[in-house]
PDB file of C-alpha atoms in Angstrom:
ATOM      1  CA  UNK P 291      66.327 119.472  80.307  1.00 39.00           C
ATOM      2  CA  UNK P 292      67.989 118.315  83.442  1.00 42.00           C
ATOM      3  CA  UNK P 293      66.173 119.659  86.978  1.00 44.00           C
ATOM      4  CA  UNK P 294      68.047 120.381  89.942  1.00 48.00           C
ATOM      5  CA  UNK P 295      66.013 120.061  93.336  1.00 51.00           C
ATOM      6  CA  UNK P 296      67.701 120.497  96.117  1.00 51.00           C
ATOM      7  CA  UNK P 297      65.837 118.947  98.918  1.00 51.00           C
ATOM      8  CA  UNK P 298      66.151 118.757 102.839  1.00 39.00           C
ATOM      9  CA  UNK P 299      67.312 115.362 103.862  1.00 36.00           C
ATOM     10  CA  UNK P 300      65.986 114.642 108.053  1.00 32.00           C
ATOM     11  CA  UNK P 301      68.583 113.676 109.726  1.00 34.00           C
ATOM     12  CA  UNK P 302      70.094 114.993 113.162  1.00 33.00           C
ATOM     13  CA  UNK P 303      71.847 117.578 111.434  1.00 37.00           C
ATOM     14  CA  UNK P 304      69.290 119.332 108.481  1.00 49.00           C
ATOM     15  CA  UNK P 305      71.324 118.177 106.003  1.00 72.00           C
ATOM     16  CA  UNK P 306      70.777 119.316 101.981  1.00 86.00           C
ATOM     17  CA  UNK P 307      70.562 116.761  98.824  1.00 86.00           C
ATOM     18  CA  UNK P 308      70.638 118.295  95.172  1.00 87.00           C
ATOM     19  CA  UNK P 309      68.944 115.813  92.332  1.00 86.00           C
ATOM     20  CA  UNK P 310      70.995 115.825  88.998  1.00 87.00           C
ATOM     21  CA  UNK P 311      69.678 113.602  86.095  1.00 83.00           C
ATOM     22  CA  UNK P 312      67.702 111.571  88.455  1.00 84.00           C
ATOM     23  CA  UNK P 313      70.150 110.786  91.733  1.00 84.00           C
ATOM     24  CA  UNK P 314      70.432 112.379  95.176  1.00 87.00           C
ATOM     25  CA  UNK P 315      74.304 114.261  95.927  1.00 85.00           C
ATOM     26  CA  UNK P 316      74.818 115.601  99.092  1.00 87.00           C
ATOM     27  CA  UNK P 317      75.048 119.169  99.018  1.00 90.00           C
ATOM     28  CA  UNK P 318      77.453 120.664 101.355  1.00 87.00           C
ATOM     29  CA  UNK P 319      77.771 124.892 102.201  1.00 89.00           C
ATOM     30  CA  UNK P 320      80.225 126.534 103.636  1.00 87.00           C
ATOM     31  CA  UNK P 321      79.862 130.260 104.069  1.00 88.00           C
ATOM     32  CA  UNK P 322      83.492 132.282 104.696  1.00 86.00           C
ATOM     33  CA  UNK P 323      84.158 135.295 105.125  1.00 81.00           C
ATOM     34  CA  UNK P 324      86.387 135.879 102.604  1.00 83.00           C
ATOM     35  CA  UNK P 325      84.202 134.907  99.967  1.00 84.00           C
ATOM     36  CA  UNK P 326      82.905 137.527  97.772  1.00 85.00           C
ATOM     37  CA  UNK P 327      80.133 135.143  95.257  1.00 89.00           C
ATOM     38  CA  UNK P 328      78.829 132.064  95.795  1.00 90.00           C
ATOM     39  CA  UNK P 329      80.457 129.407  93.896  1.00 90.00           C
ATOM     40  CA  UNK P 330      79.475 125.752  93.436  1.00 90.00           C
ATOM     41  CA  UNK P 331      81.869 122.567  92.442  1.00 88.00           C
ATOM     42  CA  UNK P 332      81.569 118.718  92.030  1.00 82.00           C
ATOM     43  CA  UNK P 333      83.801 116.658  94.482  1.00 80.00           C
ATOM     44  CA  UNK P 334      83.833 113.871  92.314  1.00 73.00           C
ATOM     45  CA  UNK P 335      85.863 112.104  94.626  1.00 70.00           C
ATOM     46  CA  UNK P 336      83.607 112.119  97.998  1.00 74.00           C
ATOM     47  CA  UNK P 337      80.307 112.358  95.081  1.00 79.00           C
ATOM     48  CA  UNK P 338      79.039 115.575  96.510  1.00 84.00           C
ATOM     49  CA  UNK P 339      78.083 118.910  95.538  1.00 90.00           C
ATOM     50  CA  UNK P 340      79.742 122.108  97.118  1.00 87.00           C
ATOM     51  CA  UNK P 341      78.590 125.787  97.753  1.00 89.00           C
ATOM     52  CA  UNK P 342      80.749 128.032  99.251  1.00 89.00           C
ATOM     53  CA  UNK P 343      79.167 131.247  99.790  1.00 89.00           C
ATOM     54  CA  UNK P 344      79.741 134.901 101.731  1.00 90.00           C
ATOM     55  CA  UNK P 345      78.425 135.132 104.919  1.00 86.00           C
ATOM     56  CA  UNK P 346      75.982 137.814 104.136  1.00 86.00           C
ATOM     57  CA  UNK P 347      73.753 135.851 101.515  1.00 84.00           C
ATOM     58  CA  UNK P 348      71.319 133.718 102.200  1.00 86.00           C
ATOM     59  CA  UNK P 349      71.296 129.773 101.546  1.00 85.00           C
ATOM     60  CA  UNK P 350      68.489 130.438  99.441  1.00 87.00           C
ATOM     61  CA  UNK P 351      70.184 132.275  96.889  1.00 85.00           C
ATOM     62  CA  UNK P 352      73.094 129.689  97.065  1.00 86.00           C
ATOM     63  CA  UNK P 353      70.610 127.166  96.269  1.00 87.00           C
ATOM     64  CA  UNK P 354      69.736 128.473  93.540  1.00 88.00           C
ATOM     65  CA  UNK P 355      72.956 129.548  92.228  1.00 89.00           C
ATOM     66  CA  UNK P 356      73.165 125.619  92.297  1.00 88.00           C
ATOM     67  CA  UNK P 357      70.152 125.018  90.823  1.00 87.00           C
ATOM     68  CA  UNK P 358      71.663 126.780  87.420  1.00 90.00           C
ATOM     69  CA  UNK P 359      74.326 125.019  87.429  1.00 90.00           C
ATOM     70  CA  UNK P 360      72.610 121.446  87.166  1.00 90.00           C
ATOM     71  CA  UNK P 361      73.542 120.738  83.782  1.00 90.00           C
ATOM     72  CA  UNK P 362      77.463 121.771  84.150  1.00 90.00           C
ATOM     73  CA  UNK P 363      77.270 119.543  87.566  1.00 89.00           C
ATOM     74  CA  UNK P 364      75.348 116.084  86.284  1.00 87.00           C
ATOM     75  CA  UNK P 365      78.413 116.650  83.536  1.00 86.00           C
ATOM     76  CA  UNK P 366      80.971 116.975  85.857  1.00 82.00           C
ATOM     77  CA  UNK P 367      79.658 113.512  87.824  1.00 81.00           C
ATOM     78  CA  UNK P 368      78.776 111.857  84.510  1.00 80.00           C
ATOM     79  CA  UNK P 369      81.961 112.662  83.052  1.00 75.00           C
ATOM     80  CA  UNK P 370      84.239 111.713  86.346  1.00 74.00           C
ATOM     81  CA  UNK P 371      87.083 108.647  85.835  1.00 78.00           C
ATOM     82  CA  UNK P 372      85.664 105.769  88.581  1.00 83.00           C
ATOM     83  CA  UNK P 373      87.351 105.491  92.422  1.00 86.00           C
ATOM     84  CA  UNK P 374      90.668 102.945  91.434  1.00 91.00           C
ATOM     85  CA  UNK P 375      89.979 100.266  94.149  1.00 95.00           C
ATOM     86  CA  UNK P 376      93.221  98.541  95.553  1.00 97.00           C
ATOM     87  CA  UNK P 377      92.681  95.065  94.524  1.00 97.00           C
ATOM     88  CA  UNK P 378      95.286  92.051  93.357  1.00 97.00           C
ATOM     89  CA  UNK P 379      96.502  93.249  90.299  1.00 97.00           C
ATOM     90  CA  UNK P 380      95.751  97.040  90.447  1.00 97.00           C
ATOM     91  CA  UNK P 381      98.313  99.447  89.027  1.00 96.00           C
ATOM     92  CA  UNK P 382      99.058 102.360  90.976  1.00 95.00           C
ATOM     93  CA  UNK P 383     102.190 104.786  91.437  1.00 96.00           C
ATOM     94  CA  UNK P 384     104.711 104.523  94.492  1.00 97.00           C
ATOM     95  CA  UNK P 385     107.174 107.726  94.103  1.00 97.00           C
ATOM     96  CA  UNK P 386     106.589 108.619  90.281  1.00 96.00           C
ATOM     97  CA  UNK P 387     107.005 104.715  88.902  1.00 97.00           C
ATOM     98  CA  UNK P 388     104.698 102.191  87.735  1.00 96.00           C
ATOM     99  CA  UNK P 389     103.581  99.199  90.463  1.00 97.00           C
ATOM    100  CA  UNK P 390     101.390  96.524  90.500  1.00 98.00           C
ATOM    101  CA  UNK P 391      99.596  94.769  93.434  1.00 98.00           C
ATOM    102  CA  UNK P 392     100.380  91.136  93.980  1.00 98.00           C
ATOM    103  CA  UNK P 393      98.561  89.351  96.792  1.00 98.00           C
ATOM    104  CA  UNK P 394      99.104  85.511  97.373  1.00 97.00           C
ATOM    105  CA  UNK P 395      98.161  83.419 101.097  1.00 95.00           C
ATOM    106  CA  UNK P 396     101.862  82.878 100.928  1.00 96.00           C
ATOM    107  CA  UNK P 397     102.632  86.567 101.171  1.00 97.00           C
ATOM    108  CA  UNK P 398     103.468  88.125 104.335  1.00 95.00           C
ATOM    109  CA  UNK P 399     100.820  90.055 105.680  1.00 95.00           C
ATOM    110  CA  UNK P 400     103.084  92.974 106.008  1.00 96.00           C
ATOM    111  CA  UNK P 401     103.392  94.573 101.773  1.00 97.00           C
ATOM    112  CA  UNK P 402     106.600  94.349 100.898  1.00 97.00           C
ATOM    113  CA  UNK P 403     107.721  95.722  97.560  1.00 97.00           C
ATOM    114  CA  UNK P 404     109.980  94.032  95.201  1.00 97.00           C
ATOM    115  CA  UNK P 405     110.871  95.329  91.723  1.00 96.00           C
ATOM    116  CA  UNK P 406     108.124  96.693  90.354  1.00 96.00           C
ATOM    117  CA  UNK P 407     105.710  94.716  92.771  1.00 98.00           C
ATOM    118  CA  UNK P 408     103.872  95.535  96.339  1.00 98.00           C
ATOM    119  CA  UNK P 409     103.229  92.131  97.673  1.00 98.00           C
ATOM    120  CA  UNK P 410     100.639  91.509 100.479  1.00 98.00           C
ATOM    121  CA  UNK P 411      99.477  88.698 101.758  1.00 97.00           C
ATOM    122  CA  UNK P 412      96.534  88.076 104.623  1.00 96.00           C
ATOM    123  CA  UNK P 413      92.892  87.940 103.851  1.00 96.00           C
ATOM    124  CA  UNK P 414      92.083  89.024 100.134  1.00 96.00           C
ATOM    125  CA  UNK P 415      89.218  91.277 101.786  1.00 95.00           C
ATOM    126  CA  UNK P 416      91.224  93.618 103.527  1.00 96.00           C
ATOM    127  CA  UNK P 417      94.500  94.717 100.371  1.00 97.00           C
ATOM    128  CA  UNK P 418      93.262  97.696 100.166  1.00 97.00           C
ATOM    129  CA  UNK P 419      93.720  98.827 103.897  1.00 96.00           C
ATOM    130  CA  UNK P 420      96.708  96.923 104.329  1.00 97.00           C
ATOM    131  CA  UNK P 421      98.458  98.840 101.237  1.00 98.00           C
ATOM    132  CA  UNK P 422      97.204 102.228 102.170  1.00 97.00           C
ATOM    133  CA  UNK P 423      98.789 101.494 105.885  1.00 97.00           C
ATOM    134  CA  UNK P 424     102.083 100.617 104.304  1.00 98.00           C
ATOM    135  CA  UNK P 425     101.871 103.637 101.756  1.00 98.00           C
ATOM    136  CA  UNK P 426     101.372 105.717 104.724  1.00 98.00           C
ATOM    137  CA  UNK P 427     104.430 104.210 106.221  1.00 98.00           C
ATOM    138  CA  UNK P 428     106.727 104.629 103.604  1.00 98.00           C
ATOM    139  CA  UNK P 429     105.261 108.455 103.139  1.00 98.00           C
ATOM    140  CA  UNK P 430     106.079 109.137 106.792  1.00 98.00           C
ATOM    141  CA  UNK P 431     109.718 107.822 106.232  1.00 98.00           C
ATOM    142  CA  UNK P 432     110.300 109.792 102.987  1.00 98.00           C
ATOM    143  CA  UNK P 433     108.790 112.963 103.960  1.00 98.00           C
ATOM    144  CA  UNK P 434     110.975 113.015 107.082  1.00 98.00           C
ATOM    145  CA  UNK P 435     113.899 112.920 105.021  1.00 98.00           C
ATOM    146  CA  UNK P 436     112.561 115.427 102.931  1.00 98.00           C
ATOM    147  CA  UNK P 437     111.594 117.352 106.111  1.00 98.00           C
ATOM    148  CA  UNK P 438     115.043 117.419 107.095  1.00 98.00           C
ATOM    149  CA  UNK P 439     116.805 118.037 104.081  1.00 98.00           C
ATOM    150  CA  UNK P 440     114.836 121.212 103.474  1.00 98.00           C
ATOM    151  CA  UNK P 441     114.954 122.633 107.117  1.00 97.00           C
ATOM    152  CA  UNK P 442     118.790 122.529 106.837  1.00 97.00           C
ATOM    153  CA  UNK P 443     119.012 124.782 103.765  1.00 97.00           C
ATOM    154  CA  UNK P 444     116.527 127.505 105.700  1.00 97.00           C
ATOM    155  CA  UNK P 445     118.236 126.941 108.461  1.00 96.00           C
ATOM    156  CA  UNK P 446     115.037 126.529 110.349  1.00 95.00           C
ATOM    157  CA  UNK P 447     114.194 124.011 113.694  1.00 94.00           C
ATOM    158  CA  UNK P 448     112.778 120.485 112.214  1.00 96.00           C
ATOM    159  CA  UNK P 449     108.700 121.228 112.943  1.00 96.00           C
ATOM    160  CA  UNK P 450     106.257 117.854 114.408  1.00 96.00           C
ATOM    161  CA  UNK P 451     105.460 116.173 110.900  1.00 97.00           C
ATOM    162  CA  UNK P 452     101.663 114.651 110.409  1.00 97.00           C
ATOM    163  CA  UNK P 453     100.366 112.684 107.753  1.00 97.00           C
ATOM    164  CA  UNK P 454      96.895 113.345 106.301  1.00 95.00           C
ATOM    165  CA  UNK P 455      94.731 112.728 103.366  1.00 94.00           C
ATOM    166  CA  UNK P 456      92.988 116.745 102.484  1.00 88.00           C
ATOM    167  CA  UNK P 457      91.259 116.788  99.600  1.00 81.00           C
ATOM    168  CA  UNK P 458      92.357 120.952  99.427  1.00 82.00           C
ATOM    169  CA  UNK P 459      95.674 120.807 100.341  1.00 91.00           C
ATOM    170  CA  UNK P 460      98.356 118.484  99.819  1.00 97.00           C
ATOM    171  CA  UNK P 461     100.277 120.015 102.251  1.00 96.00           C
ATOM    172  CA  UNK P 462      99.866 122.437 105.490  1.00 95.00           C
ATOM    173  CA  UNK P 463     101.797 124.278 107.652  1.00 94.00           C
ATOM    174  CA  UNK P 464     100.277 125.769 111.020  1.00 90.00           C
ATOM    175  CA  UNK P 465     101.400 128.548 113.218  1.00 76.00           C
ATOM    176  CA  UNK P 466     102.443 125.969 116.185  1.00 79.00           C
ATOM    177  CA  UNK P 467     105.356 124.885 114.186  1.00 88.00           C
ATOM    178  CA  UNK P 468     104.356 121.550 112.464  1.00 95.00           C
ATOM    179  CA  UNK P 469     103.502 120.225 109.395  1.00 97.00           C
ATOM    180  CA  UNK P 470     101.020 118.297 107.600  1.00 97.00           C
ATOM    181  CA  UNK P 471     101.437 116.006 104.312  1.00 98.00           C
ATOM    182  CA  UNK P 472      98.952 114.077 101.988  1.00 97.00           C
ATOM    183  CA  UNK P 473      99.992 110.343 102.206  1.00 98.00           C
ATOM    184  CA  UNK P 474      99.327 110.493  98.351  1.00 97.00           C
ATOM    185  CA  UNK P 475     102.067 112.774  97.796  1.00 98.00           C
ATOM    186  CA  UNK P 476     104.865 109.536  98.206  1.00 98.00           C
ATOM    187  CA  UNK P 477     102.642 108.502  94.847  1.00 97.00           C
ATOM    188  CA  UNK P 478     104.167 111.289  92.875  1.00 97.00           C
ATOM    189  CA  UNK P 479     107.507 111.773  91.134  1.00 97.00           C
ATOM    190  CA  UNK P 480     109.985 113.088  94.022  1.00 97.00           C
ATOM    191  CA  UNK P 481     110.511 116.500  92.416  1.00 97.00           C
ATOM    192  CA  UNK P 482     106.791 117.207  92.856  1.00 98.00           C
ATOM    193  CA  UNK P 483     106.507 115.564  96.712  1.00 98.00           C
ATOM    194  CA  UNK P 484     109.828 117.766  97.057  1.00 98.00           C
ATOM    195  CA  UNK P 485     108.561 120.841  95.738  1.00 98.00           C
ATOM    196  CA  UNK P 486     104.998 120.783  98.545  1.00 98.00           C
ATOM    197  CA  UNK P 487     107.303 119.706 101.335  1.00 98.00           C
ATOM    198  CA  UNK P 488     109.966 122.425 100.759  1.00 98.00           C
ATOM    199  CA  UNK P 489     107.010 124.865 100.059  1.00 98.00           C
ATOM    200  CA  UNK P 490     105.466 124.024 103.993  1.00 97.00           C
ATOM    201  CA  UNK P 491     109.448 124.432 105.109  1.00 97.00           C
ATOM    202  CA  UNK P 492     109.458 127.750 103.276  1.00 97.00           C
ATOM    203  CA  UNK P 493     105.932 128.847 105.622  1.00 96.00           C
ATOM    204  CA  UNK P 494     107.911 128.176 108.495  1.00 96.00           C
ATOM    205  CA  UNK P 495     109.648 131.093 108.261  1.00 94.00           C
ATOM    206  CA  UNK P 496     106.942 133.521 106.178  1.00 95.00           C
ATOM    207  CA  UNK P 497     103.666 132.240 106.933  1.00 93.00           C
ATOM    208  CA  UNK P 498     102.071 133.587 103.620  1.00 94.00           C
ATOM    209  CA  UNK P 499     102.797 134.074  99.719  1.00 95.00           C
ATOM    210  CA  UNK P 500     104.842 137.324  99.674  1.00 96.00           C
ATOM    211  CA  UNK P 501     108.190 138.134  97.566  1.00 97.00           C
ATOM    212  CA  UNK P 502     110.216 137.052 100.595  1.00 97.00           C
ATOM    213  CA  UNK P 503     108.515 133.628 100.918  1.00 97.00           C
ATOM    214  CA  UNK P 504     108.932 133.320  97.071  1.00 97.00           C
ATOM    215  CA  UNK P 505     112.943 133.847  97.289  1.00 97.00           C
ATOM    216  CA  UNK P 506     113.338 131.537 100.081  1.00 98.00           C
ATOM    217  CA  UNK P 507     111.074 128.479  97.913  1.00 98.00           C
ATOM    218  CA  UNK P 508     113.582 129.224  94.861  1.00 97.00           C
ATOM    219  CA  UNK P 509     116.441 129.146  97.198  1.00 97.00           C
ATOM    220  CA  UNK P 510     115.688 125.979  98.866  1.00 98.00           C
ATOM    221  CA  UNK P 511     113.910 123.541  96.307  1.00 98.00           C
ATOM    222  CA  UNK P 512     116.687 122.300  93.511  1.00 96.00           C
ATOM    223  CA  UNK P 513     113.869 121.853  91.323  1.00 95.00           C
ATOM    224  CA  UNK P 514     110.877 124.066  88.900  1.00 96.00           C
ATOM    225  CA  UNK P 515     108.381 124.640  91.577  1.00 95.00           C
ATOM    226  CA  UNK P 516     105.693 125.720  88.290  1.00 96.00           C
ATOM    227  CA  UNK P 517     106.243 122.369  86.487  1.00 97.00           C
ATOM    228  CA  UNK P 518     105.417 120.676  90.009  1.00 97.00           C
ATOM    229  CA  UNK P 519     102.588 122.332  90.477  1.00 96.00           C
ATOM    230  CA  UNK P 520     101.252 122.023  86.752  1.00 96.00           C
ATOM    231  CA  UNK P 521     101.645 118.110  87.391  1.00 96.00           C
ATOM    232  CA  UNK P 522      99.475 118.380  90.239  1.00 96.00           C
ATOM    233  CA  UNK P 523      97.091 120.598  88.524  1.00 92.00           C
ATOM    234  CA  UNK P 524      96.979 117.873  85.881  1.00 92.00           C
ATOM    235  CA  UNK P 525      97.254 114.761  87.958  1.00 93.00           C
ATOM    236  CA  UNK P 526      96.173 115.328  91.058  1.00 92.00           C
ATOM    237  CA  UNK P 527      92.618 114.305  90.766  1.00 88.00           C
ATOM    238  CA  UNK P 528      94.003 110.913  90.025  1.00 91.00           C
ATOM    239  CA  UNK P 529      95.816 110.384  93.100  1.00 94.00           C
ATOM    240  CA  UNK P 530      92.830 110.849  94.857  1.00 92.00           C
ATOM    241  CA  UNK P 531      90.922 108.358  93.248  1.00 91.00           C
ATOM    242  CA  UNK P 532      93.479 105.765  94.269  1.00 94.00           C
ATOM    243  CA  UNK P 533      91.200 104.018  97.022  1.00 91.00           C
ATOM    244  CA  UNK P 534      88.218 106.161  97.192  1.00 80.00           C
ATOM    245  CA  UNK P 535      84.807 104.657  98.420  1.00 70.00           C
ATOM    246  CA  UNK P 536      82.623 104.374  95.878  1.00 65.00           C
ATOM    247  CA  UNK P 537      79.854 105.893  95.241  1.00 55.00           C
ATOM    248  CA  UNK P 538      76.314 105.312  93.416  1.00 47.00           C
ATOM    249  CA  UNK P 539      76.760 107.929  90.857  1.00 40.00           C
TER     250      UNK P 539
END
């Protein structure tokens, strides 16, 4: 039987650990007043354990609302694909299609991608950051495009566009007029990067999920919002692997 223990960690802030099959996950709470039961997931990405609870209860009764769900979490960790380091010869997605890295000394340091290559070039050590910069580039460039496509056909002002990397949202739009997009998004087909940016254009003029907000998404995006979001129900997980630290799990 596997035992679940969380334990208080010192450190400047009294942070929690929970023990599953034998290793230490940090064990992060969050307590919101919306929330109406405590519930408990694996971020199998950042390798921690998460409780998000009501205000009223007490972090005792969270922890041990975790503590029963040991088993279901050390199978959630165990059962997790591995972090996809950005190495010479990794395969990764760059707007929906296949790509692999190439580095060589002779590259410029600069990626540059050619067919169905990114090619960097610099010190071997440091692909991964260099790729991620120039995926972050690219992501700016095609979301502002998208950005402005979008705010044409709801005849809204362009907002201030940001580029992020939430785990929770893959897209955000605030009350101050801007928006924010995951950089991971540009590794998706376009119709499902089109479908989150034209749903943040769509909050700038109904800042929630009612019937309006709904007719002005269907009226604006040219493509099925529901089979975008089913890919990113199915795939998204993936995309955040895609240069993840690794962890000791």
């Amino acid at each position: 039987m596997n035992r679940s223990s969380p334990r208080s960690v010192s450190t400047d802030q009294d942070e929690l650990e929970i023990e599953l099959a034998g290793r230490f996950y940090p064990l992060r709470i969050r307590k919101l007043r919306q929330s109406r039961s405590i519930a408990v997931s694996a971020d199998i990405v950042k390798g921690e354990v998460r409780l998000t609870m009501p205000r009223y209860a007490s972090t005792a009764q969270a922890l041990r609302f975790a503590q029963s769900k040991s088993n279901w979490l050390a199978g959630r960790f165990a059962d997790a694909p591995p972090p996809v380091p950005i190495i010479n010869g990794t395969e990764l997605a760059f707007t929906g299609e296949s790509h692999f890295v190439r580095w060589s000394s002779n590259f410029s340091r600069k990626p540059l991608k050619i067919d169905d290559e990114i090619r960097v070039g610099g010190p071997e050590e440091r692909i991964e950051g260099r790729v991620i910069d120039w995926m972050k580039d690219q992501a700016r460039s095609i979301y502002a495009d998208d950005l402005s496509y979008y705010c044409d056909k709801a005849a809204t002002e362009l907002p201030a566009l940001s580029i992020g990397d939430a785990r929770r949202r893959w897209g955000s739009c605030s009350g101050r007029k801007a928006i924010r997009l995951s950089w991971r998004l540009v590794m998706a087909p376009p119709m499902v990067r089109r479908s989150v940016v034209a749903h943040e254009v769509a909050h700038l003029r109904h800042m929630n999920h009612s019937p309006a907000f709904y007719t002005l998404l269907d009226t604006i995006f040219e493509g099925e919002r529901r089979a975008a979001d089913r890919w990113l129900k199915q795939h998204g997980s993936a995309l955040h692997l895609i240069g993840a630290p690794t962890h000791n799990i």
